[in-house]
mmCIF file of C-alpha atoms in Angstrom:
data_model
loop_
_atom_site.group_PDB
_atom_site.id
_atom_site.type_symbol
_atom_site.label_atom_id
_atom_site.label_comp_id
_atom_site.label_asym_id
_atom_site.label_seq_id
_atom_site.Cartn_x
_atom_site.Cartn_y
_atom_site.Cartn_z
ATOM 1 C CA MET A 1 -37.351 -11.989 34.430
ATOM 2 C CA ALA A 2 -34.352 -10.977 32.412
ATOM 3 C CA LYS A 3 -33.478 -13.634 29.903
ATOM 4 C CA THR A 4 -30.086 -13.844 28.312
ATOM 5 C CA THR A 5 -28.443 -15.846 25.598
ATOM 6 C CA THR A 6 -24.744 -16.199 25.018
ATOM 7 C CA GLN A 7 -23.307 -17.500 21.780
ATOM 8 C CA LYS A 8 -20.943 -20.396 22.310
ATOM 9 C CA THR A 9 -18.045 -21.655 20.250
ATOM 10 C CA LYS A 10 -19.041 -23.737 17.221
ATOM 11 C CA THR A 11 -22.164 -21.562 16.769
ATOM 12 C CA ARG A 12 -24.127 -23.320 19.477
ATOM 13 C CA THR A 13 -26.449 -21.009 21.388
ATOM 14 C CA LYS A 14 -27.168 -21.578 25.038
ATOM 15 C CA THR A 15 -30.093 -19.884 26.703
ATOM 16 C CA GLN A 16 -30.188 -19.275 30.428
ATOM 17 C CA PRO A 17 -33.216 -20.762 32.194
ATOM 18 C CA LYS A 18 -35.582 -18.317 33.820
ATOM 19 C CA ALA A 19 -34.811 -17.729 37.445
ATOM 20 C CA LYS A 20 -37.764 -18.033 39.771
ATOM 21 C CA ARG A 21 -37.019 -14.919 41.770
ATOM 22 C CA ALA A 22 -33.903 -12.979 40.784
ATOM 23 C CA ALA A 23 -33.374 -11.577 37.282
ATOM 24 C CA ALA A 24 -30.558 -13.258 35.342
ATOM 25 C CA ALA A 25 -27.738 -11.035 34.124
ATOM 26 C CA PRO A 26 -26.400 -11.270 30.562
ATOM 27 C CA ARG A 27 -23.353 -13.471 30.188
ATOM 28 C CA ARG A 28 -21.047 -13.854 27.260
ATOM 29 C CA GLU A 29 -18.143 -16.045 26.315
ATOM 30 C CA ARG A 30 -15.340 -15.574 23.869
ATOM 31 C CA ASN A 31 -16.720 -16.560 20.532
ATOM 32 C CA THR A 32 -14.882 -17.999 17.552
ATOM 33 C CA ALA A 33 -17.819 -18.895 15.381
ATOM 34 C CA THR A 34 -20.267 -16.238 14.206
ATOM 35 C CA ALA A 35 -20.065 -12.475 13.852
ATOM 36 C CA PRO A 36 -22.567 -9.993 15.191
ATOM 37 C CA ALA A 37 -24.460 -7.735 13.007
ATOM 38 C CA PRO A 38 -24.963 -2.884 14.405
ATOM 39 C CA LEU A 39 -30.107 4.224 15.983
ATOM 40 C CA GLY A 40 -27.901 6.379 17.797
ATOM 41 C CA ARG A 41 -24.180 6.832 17.562
ATOM 42 C CA LEU A 42 -21.829 7.481 20.435
ATOM 43 C CA ASP A 43 -18.573 7.812 18.570
ATOM 44 C CA ARG A 44 -15.697 9.111 20.650
ATOM 45 C CA VAL A 45 -12.895 8.143 18.289
ATOM 46 C CA ARG A 46 -13.264 8.964 14.633
ATOM 47 C CA ILE A 47 -12.148 5.973 12.593
ATOM 48 C CA PRO A 48 -11.928 6.029 8.783
ATOM 49 C CA ALA A 49 -15.093 4.225 7.775
ATOM 50 C CA THR A 50 -13.959 3.395 4.251
ATOM 51 C CA THR A 51 -10.584 3.249 2.588
ATOM 52 C CA THR A 52 -10.679 2.793 -1.179
ATOM 53 C CA VAL A 53 -7.419 1.659 -2.730
ATOM 54 C CA LYS A 54 -6.690 1.206 -6.406
ATOM 55 C CA ALA A 55 -3.550 -0.882 -6.685
ATOM 56 C CA PRO A 56 -1.859 -1.757 -10.000
ATOM 57 C CA ARG A 57 -1.784 -5.439 -10.830
ATOM 58 C CA ALA A 58 1.544 -7.177 -11.153
ATOM 59 C CA GLU A 59 2.639 -9.074 -14.266
ATOM 60 C CA PRO A 60 1.246 -12.617 -14.620
ATOM 61 C CA GLY A 61 3.138 -15.115 -12.493
ATOM 62 C CA PRO A 62 2.880 -18.747 -11.476
ATOM 63 C CA ALA A 63 -0.209 -18.108 -9.308
ATOM 64 C CA GLU A 64 -2.043 -16.531 -12.239
ATOM 65 C CA GLU A 65 -1.050 -19.260 -14.644
ATOM 66 C CA SER A 66 -2.381 -21.899 -12.277
ATOM 67 C CA ASN A 67 -5.548 -19.865 -11.630
ATOM 68 C CA GLU A 68 -4.660 -19.529 -7.954
ATOM 69 C CA GLY A 69 -4.931 -16.377 -5.922
ATOM 70 C CA LYS A 70 -4.445 -15.062 -2.402
ATOM 71 C CA TYR A 71 -7.427 -14.675 -0.094
ATOM 72 C CA VAL A 72 -6.904 -11.796 2.380
ATOM 73 C CA TYR A 73 -8.416 -12.085 5.873
ATOM 74 C CA CYS A 74 -6.991 -9.112 7.739
ATOM 75 C CA ILE A 75 -4.139 -6.626 8.078
ATOM 76 C CA ILE A 76 -1.843 -6.623 11.123
ATOM 77 C CA LYS A 77 1.345 -5.025 12.381
ATOM 78 C CA THR A 78 4.397 -7.259 12.074
ATOM 79 C CA GLU A 79 7.827 -7.112 10.520
ATOM 80 C CA LYS A 80 8.414 -10.856 10.675
ATOM 81 C CA PRO A 81 6.779 -13.493 8.459
ATOM 82 C CA LEU A 82 4.225 -15.473 10.450
ATOM 83 C CA ARG A 83 2.267 -18.679 9.952
ATOM 84 C CA PHE A 84 -1.044 -19.484 11.640
ATOM 85 C CA GLY A 85 -1.622 -23.038 10.427
ATOM 86 C CA PRO A 86 -4.349 -24.731 8.342
ATOM 87 C CA LEU A 87 -7.301 -22.461 9.122
ATOM 88 C CA GLY A 88 -8.218 -20.884 5.795
ATOM 89 C CA ILE A 89 -11.066 -21.242 3.349
ATOM 90 C CA GLY A 90 -11.243 -24.509 1.432
ATOM 91 C CA ALA A 91 -12.608 -28.042 1.580
ATOM 92 C CA ALA A 92 -9.378 -28.913 3.365
ATOM 93 C CA PRO A 93 -8.448 -25.849 5.481
ATOM 94 C CA SER A 94 -5.629 -24.017 3.695
ATOM 95 C CA ASP A 95 -2.434 -22.799 5.318
ATOM 96 C CA THR A 96 -2.559 -19.200 6.533
ATOM 97 C CA HIS A 97 0.495 -16.949 6.577
ATOM 98 C CA THR A 98 1.541 -13.331 6.153
ATOM 99 C CA VAL A 99 2.636 -11.256 3.190
ATOM 100 C CA THR A 100 4.680 -8.409 4.638
ATOM 101 C CA TYR A 101 5.510 -4.842 3.635
ATOM 102 C CA ARG A 102 7.658 -2.842 6.045
ATOM 103 C CA ASP A 103 5.991 -3.295 9.459
ATOM 104 C CA ILE A 104 2.510 -4.328 8.307
ATOM 105 C CA ALA A 105 1.254 -7.549 6.761
ATOM 106 C CA ALA A 106 -1.762 -9.179 5.196
ATOM 107 C CA VAL A 107 -2.848 -12.554 6.570
ATOM 108 C CA VAL A 108 -3.612 -14.716 3.541
ATOM 109 C CA SER A 109 -4.149 -18.213 2.222
ATOM 110 C CA THR A 110 -3.983 -19.661 -1.279
ATOM 111 C CA THR A 111 -7.370 -20.010 -2.958
ATOM 112 C CA PRO A 112 -8.781 -20.488 -6.482
ATOM 113 C CA MET A 113 -9.408 -17.227 -8.347
ATOM 114 C CA VAL A 114 -13.177 -17.535 -8.141
ATOM 115 C CA VAL A 115 -15.919 -15.629 -6.361
ATOM 116 C CA GLN A 116 -16.170 -17.240 -2.937
ATOM 117 C CA ASP A 117 -19.736 -18.123 -1.993
ATOM 118 C CA PRO A 118 -20.687 -16.891 1.494
ATOM 119 C CA THR A 119 -21.581 -20.378 2.651
ATOM 120 C CA ARG A 120 -21.622 -21.169 6.343
ATOM 121 C CA ASP A 121 -18.313 -23.062 6.114
ATOM 122 C CA ASN A 122 -16.600 -20.257 4.195
ATOM 123 C CA VAL A 123 -17.834 -17.516 6.511
ATOM 124 C CA LEU A 124 -16.798 -19.524 9.568
ATOM 125 C CA ALA A 125 -13.355 -20.083 8.093
ATOM 126 C CA HIS A 126 -12.978 -16.347 7.379
ATOM 127 C CA GLN A 127 -13.946 -15.510 10.948
ATOM 128 C CA ARG A 128 -11.876 -18.322 12.433
ATOM 129 C CA VAL A 129 -8.717 -16.902 10.897
ATOM 130 C CA ASN A 130 -9.478 -13.340 12.050
ATOM 131 C CA GLU A 131 -10.266 -14.419 15.591
ATOM 132 C CA THR A 132 -7.182 -16.640 15.833
ATOM 133 C CA VAL A 133 -4.931 -13.799 14.675
ATOM 134 C CA MET A 134 -6.758 -11.371 17.004
ATOM 135 C CA GLN A 135 -5.562 -13.306 20.046
ATOM 136 C CA GLN A 136 -2.074 -11.872 19.613
ATOM 137 C CA HIS A 137 -2.445 -8.977 17.164
ATOM 138 C CA THR A 138 -4.607 -5.942 16.521
ATOM 139 C CA VAL A 139 -6.419 -6.673 13.255
ATOM 140 C CA ILE A 140 -8.143 -4.764 10.493
ATOM 141 C CA PRO A 141 -10.673 -7.366 9.297
ATOM 142 C CA MET A 142 -11.188 -7.437 5.544
ATOM 143 C CA SER A 143 -14.545 -7.929 3.849
ATOM 144 C CA PHE A 144 -15.470 -11.505 3.011
ATOM 145 C CA GLY A 145 -14.314 -12.516 -0.468
ATOM 146 C CA THR A 146 -11.247 -10.255 -0.850
ATOM 147 C CA VAL A 147 -8.941 -12.089 -3.287
ATOM 148 C CA PHE A 148 -5.770 -10.921 -5.072
ATOM 149 C CA LYS A 149 -3.841 -12.583 -7.865
ATOM 150 C CA THR A 150 -0.331 -12.574 -6.441
ATOM 151 C CA ASP A 151 1.784 -11.670 -3.434
ATOM 152 C CA ASP A 152 3.099 -8.728 -5.454
ATOM 153 C CA ASP A 153 -0.436 -7.350 -5.754
ATOM 154 C CA ILE A 154 -0.845 -7.562 -1.990
ATOM 155 C CA ILE A 155 2.499 -5.861 -1.376
ATOM 156 C CA GLU A 156 1.455 -3.058 -3.724
ATOM 157 C CA LEU A 157 -1.791 -2.714 -1.805
ATOM 158 C CA LEU A 158 0.063 -2.498 1.503
ATOM 159 C CA ARG A 159 2.460 0.063 0.039
ATOM 160 C CA SER A 160 -0.293 2.217 -1.508
ATOM 161 C CA ALA A 161 -2.485 2.195 1.600
ATOM 162 C CA TYR A 162 0.300 2.076 4.175
ATOM 163 C CA ASP A 163 -0.550 5.385 5.905
ATOM 164 C CA ALA A 164 -4.269 4.536 6.095
ATOM 165 C CA PHE A 165 -3.602 1.053 7.473
ATOM 166 C CA ILE A 166 -1.160 2.341 10.094
ATOM 167 C CA ASP A 167 -3.653 5.031 11.151
ATOM 168 C CA VAL A 168 -6.462 2.514 11.638
ATOM 169 C CA LEU A 169 -4.215 -0.038 13.351
ATOM 170 C CA ASN A 170 -3.095 2.621 15.822
ATOM 171 C CA LYS A 171 -6.710 3.607 16.550
ATOM 172 C CA MET A 172 -7.750 -0.042 16.955
ATOM 173 C CA GLN A 173 -4.805 -0.959 19.165
ATOM 174 C CA ASP A 174 -6.020 -3.116 22.096
ATOM 175 C CA LYS A 175 -9.690 -2.630 21.193
ATOM 176 C CA PHE A 176 -12.358 -5.251 20.594
ATOM 177 C CA GLU A 177 -15.938 -5.290 19.417
ATOM 178 C CA PHE A 178 -18.864 -6.615 21.466
ATOM 179 C CA GLY A 179 -22.372 -7.208 20.133
ATOM 180 C CA LEU A 180 -25.542 -6.480 22.092
ATOM 181 C CA LYS A 181 -29.018 -7.324 20.837
ATOM 182 C CA VAL A 182 -32.069 -6.495 22.965
ATOM 183 C CA LEU A 183 -35.481 -8.097 22.454
ATOM 184 C CA TRP A 184 -38.873 -7.828 24.144
ATOM 185 C CA ASP A 185 -42.208 -9.631 24.269
ATOM 186 C CA ARG A 186 -44.303 -7.230 22.219
ATOM 187 C CA ASP A 187 -47.640 -8.598 23.444
ATOM 188 C CA GLN A 188 -46.557 -8.254 27.052
ATOM 189 C CA ILE A 189 -45.482 -4.646 26.481
ATOM 190 C CA ILE A 190 -48.805 -3.871 24.790
ATOM 191 C CA ARG A 191 -50.680 -5.238 27.799
ATOM 192 C CA GLU A 192 -48.634 -2.986 30.072
ATOM 193 C CA ILE A 193 -49.330 0.036 27.881
ATOM 194 C CA GLU A 194 -53.060 -0.736 27.928
ATOM 195 C CA GLU A 195 -53.008 -0.843 31.722
ATOM 196 C CA GLU A 196 -51.052 2.405 32.039
ATOM 197 C CA ASP A 197 -52.728 4.584 29.373
ATOM 198 C CA GLU A 198 -56.322 5.656 30.081
ATOM 199 C CA ASP A 199 -57.128 6.606 26.460
ATOM 200 C CA ILE A 200 -55.877 3.304 25.103
ATOM 201 C CA ARG A 201 -57.738 1.402 27.793
ATOM 202 C CA ARG A 202 -60.963 3.281 26.957
ATOM 203 C CA LEU A 203 -60.624 2.563 23.220
ATOM 204 C CA LYS A 204 -59.991 -1.098 23.870
ATOM 205 C CA GLY A 205 -63.178 -1.201 25.965
ATOM 206 C CA GLU A 206 -65.191 0.395 23.142
ATOM 207 C CA ILE A 207 -63.842 -2.132 20.645
ATOM 208 C CA SER A 208 -64.517 -5.068 22.963
ATOM 209 C CA SER A 209 -68.120 -3.956 23.633
ATOM 210 C CA GLN A 210 -68.854 -3.971 19.881
ATOM 211 C CA LYS A 211 -71.506 -1.263 20.251
ATOM 212 C CA GLY A 212 -71.955 0.265 16.818
ATOM 213 C CA SER A 213 -69.089 0.725 14.349
ATOM 214 C CA THR A 214 -65.668 0.246 15.871
ATOM 215 C CA TYR A 215 -63.677 1.170 12.748
ATOM 216 C CA PHE A 216 -62.478 4.584 13.942
ATOM 217 C CA ALA A 217 -61.848 3.279 17.462
ATOM 218 C CA ARG A 218 -59.649 0.495 16.064
ATOM 219 C CA MET A 219 -57.752 2.946 13.869
ATOM 220 C CA GLN A 220 -57.122 5.310 16.769
ATOM 221 C CA TYR A 221 -56.212 2.438 19.060
ATOM 222 C CA GLY A 222 -53.660 1.154 16.548
ATOM 223 C CA ARG A 223 -52.059 4.570 16.131
ATOM 224 C CA LEU A 224 -51.798 5.102 19.879
ATOM 225 C CA ILE A 225 -50.319 1.634 20.452
ATOM 226 C CA ASP A 226 -47.735 2.094 17.684
ATOM 227 C CA ALA A 227 -46.724 5.493 19.059
ATOM 228 C CA ALA A 228 -46.459 4.151 22.604
ATOM 229 C CA LEU A 229 -44.361 1.161 21.487
ATOM 230 C CA GLN A 230 -42.038 3.425 19.518
ATOM 231 C CA ALA A 231 -41.611 5.824 22.438
ATOM 232 C CA ARG A 232 -40.913 3.026 24.901
ATOM 233 C CA SER A 233 -38.462 1.304 22.561
ATOM 234 C CA GLU A 234 -36.552 4.549 21.948
ATOM 235 C CA ARG A 235 -36.420 5.217 25.688
ATOM 236 C CA TYR A 236 -35.008 1.778 26.459
ATOM 237 C CA VAL A 237 -32.399 2.037 23.684
ATOM 238 C CA ALA A 238 -31.302 5.541 24.697
ATOM 239 C CA GLU A 239 -30.970 4.477 28.340
ATOM 240 C CA ILE A 240 -28.894 1.410 27.446
ATOM 241 C CA PHE A 241 -26.559 3.374 25.176
ATOM 242 C CA GLN A 242 -26.155 6.015 27.884
ATOM 243 C CA ALA A 243 -25.383 3.391 30.524
ATOM 244 C CA LEU A 244 -22.609 1.904 28.354
ATOM 245 C CA ARG A 245 -21.136 5.168 27.154
ATOM 246 C CA ASP A 246 -18.411 5.558 29.761
ATOM 247 C CA VAL A 247 -17.175 1.949 29.432
ATOM 248 C CA SER A 248 -16.881 1.930 25.622
ATOM 249 C CA VAL A 249 -14.862 3.893 23.087
ATOM 250 C CA ALA A 250 -17.540 4.037 20.400
ATOM 251 C CA SER A 251 -20.821 2.415 19.419
ATOM 252 C CA ARG A 252 -22.851 1.715 16.320
ATOM 253 C CA SER A 253 -26.403 0.564 15.780
ATOM 254 C CA ASN A 254 -27.886 -1.496 12.965
ATOM 255 C CA LYS A 255 -31.526 -1.790 12.093
ATOM 256 C CA PRO A 256 -33.309 -4.230 14.438
ATOM 257 C CA ILE A 257 -34.485 -7.477 12.851
ATOM 258 C CA GLY A 258 -38.102 -8.559 13.321
ATOM 259 C CA ASP A 259 -40.819 -7.336 15.703
ATOM 260 C CA ARG A 260 -39.137 -8.567 18.882
ATOM 261 C CA MET A 261 -35.760 -6.887 18.491
ATOM 262 C CA ILE A 262 -35.531 -3.255 19.588
ATOM 263 C CA MET A 263 -31.740 -2.835 19.658
ATOM 264 C CA ASN A 264 -28.960 -4.277 17.514
ATOM 265 C CA ALA A 265 -25.729 -2.596 18.533
ATOM 266 C CA ALA A 266 -21.972 -3.011 18.416
ATOM 267 C CA PHE A 267 -19.582 -1.474 20.942
ATOM 268 C CA LEU A 268 -15.873 -0.813 20.597
ATOM 269 C CA VAL A 269 -14.249 -1.562 23.939
ATOM 270 C CA GLY A 270 -10.671 -1.100 25.122
ATOM 271 C CA ARG A 271 -8.827 -4.038 26.607
ATOM 272 C CA GLU A 272 -8.454 -2.173 29.920
ATOM 273 C CA THR A 273 -12.231 -1.613 30.251
ATOM 274 C CA GLU A 274 -13.388 -5.047 29.089
ATOM 275 C CA HIS A 275 -14.262 -6.245 32.600
ATOM 276 C CA ALA A 276 -16.044 -2.963 33.390
ATOM 277 C CA PHE A 277 -18.074 -3.307 30.188
ATOM 278 C CA ASP A 278 -18.997 -6.895 31.121
ATOM 279 C CA ALA A 279 -20.125 -5.802 34.569
ATOM 280 C CA ARG A 280 -22.195 -2.920 33.195
ATOM 281 C CA VAL A 281 -24.006 -5.155 30.697
ATOM 282 C CA LYS A 282 -24.880 -7.584 33.496
ATOM 283 C CA GLU A 283 -26.114 -4.702 35.628
ATOM 284 C CA ILE A 284 -28.337 -3.464 32.802
ATOM 285 C CA GLY A 285 -29.714 -6.990 32.290
ATOM 286 C CA GLN A 286 -30.780 -7.134 35.916
ATOM 287 C CA ARG A 287 -32.334 -3.656 35.760
ATOM 288 C CA TYR A 288 -34.519 -4.328 32.699
ATOM 289 C CA ASP A 289 -36.218 -7.533 33.758
ATOM 290 C CA LYS A 290 -38.733 -7.496 30.872
ATOM 291 C CA LEU A 291 -36.053 -7.455 28.160
ATOM 292 C CA THR A 292 -33.959 -10.258 26.685
ATOM 293 C CA PHE A 293 -30.256 -9.541 26.061
ATOM 294 C CA LYS A 294 -28.006 -11.373 23.565
ATOM 295 C CA TYR A 295 -24.396 -10.448 24.291
ATOM 296 C CA THR A 296 -21.431 -11.699 22.230
ATOM 297 C CA GLY A 297 -17.731 -11.037 21.856
ATOM 298 C CA PRO A 298 -14.972 -10.158 21.770
ATOM 299 C CA TRP A 299 -14.722 -9.784 17.982
ATOM 300 C CA PRO A 300 -12.414 -8.007 15.589
ATOM 301 C CA PRO A 301 -13.832 -4.497 14.970
ATOM 302 C CA TYR A 302 -16.059 -5.540 12.055
ATOM 303 C CA ASN A 303 -18.529 -2.690 12.569
ATOM 304 C CA PHE A 304 -15.901 0.016 13.000
ATOM 305 C CA VAL A 305 -13.541 -0.650 10.097
ATOM 306 C CA ASN A 306 -14.712 -1.200 6.549
ATOM 307 C CA ILE A 307 -11.884 -1.549 4.034
ATOM 308 C CA ARG A 308 -12.949 -1.751 0.408
ATOM 309 C CA LEU A 309 -10.317 -2.677 -2.138
ATOM 310 C CA LYS A 310 -10.307 -2.496 -5.901
ATOM 311 C CA LEU A 311 -7.500 -4.102 -7.881
ATOM 312 C CA GLU A 312 -7.023 -2.617 -11.326
ATOM 313 C CA ARG A 313 -4.798 -3.629 -14.193
ATOM 314 C CA ALA A 314 -1.814 -1.345 -14.659
ATOM 315 C CA HIS A 315 -1.224 0.084 -18.147
#
């Protein structure tokens, strides 16, 4: 039966019970807790993968003297100053607001000028801000731990990288990221392969009979099983990507984690095709009844925008 898990708010994970007859389709809910992690690529829109900006540092000001800085969560389009409330990183959630340049802004909060540890609380706070802002704005999510000394530094960053930010914001307009992880029961798949492949079945019989040396039979059996698992995994992944191609703008794939996971993908989906993407994922879950699907989102486009910033002292 198809088994599905959907991440819930507050990082709780709920697993659907196995149905006795019908396969269960993947379900997902809007998630404000944890971010997904992404073989093949189905890019349809080319998005700048990395923007490197070297911005001069402003003269020391009150923030520097007090060893306080500005933690940057994301970049958005807005001409007006905005406040999002006490959501930011800190033992007591810090106030989040914008620092604006022309019609773009950085969403920031005040933080000590230290390297922020990627603890669970800090990562959740970083994501909480991005996902709150995402409800009303298209966002360029910044890497965890991006800290500047002063507002002037941030304004200089926005000025220096203005064209790049505007380009990415336009490409990301009304688009979200969804995560899809696919797992299987490796032992169950091996049993199916043994039943279907005559050579593998014969080698297994030779090994089980223990007549004479079985060393070479075991070696050949292992090679054939590994090749069959690889081929089947690649077929499943290719078919799933193909099935989702016309309801997504782009896709990325990360290396699967562990023996059970065969697919670890992220999909960029337009707001107007979100329901179609949902329906297609559920359809795929019902079709592949021996696979387990973990489906999350929507997220900011973490896997499709990677902004790296370097702040240098001006001379």
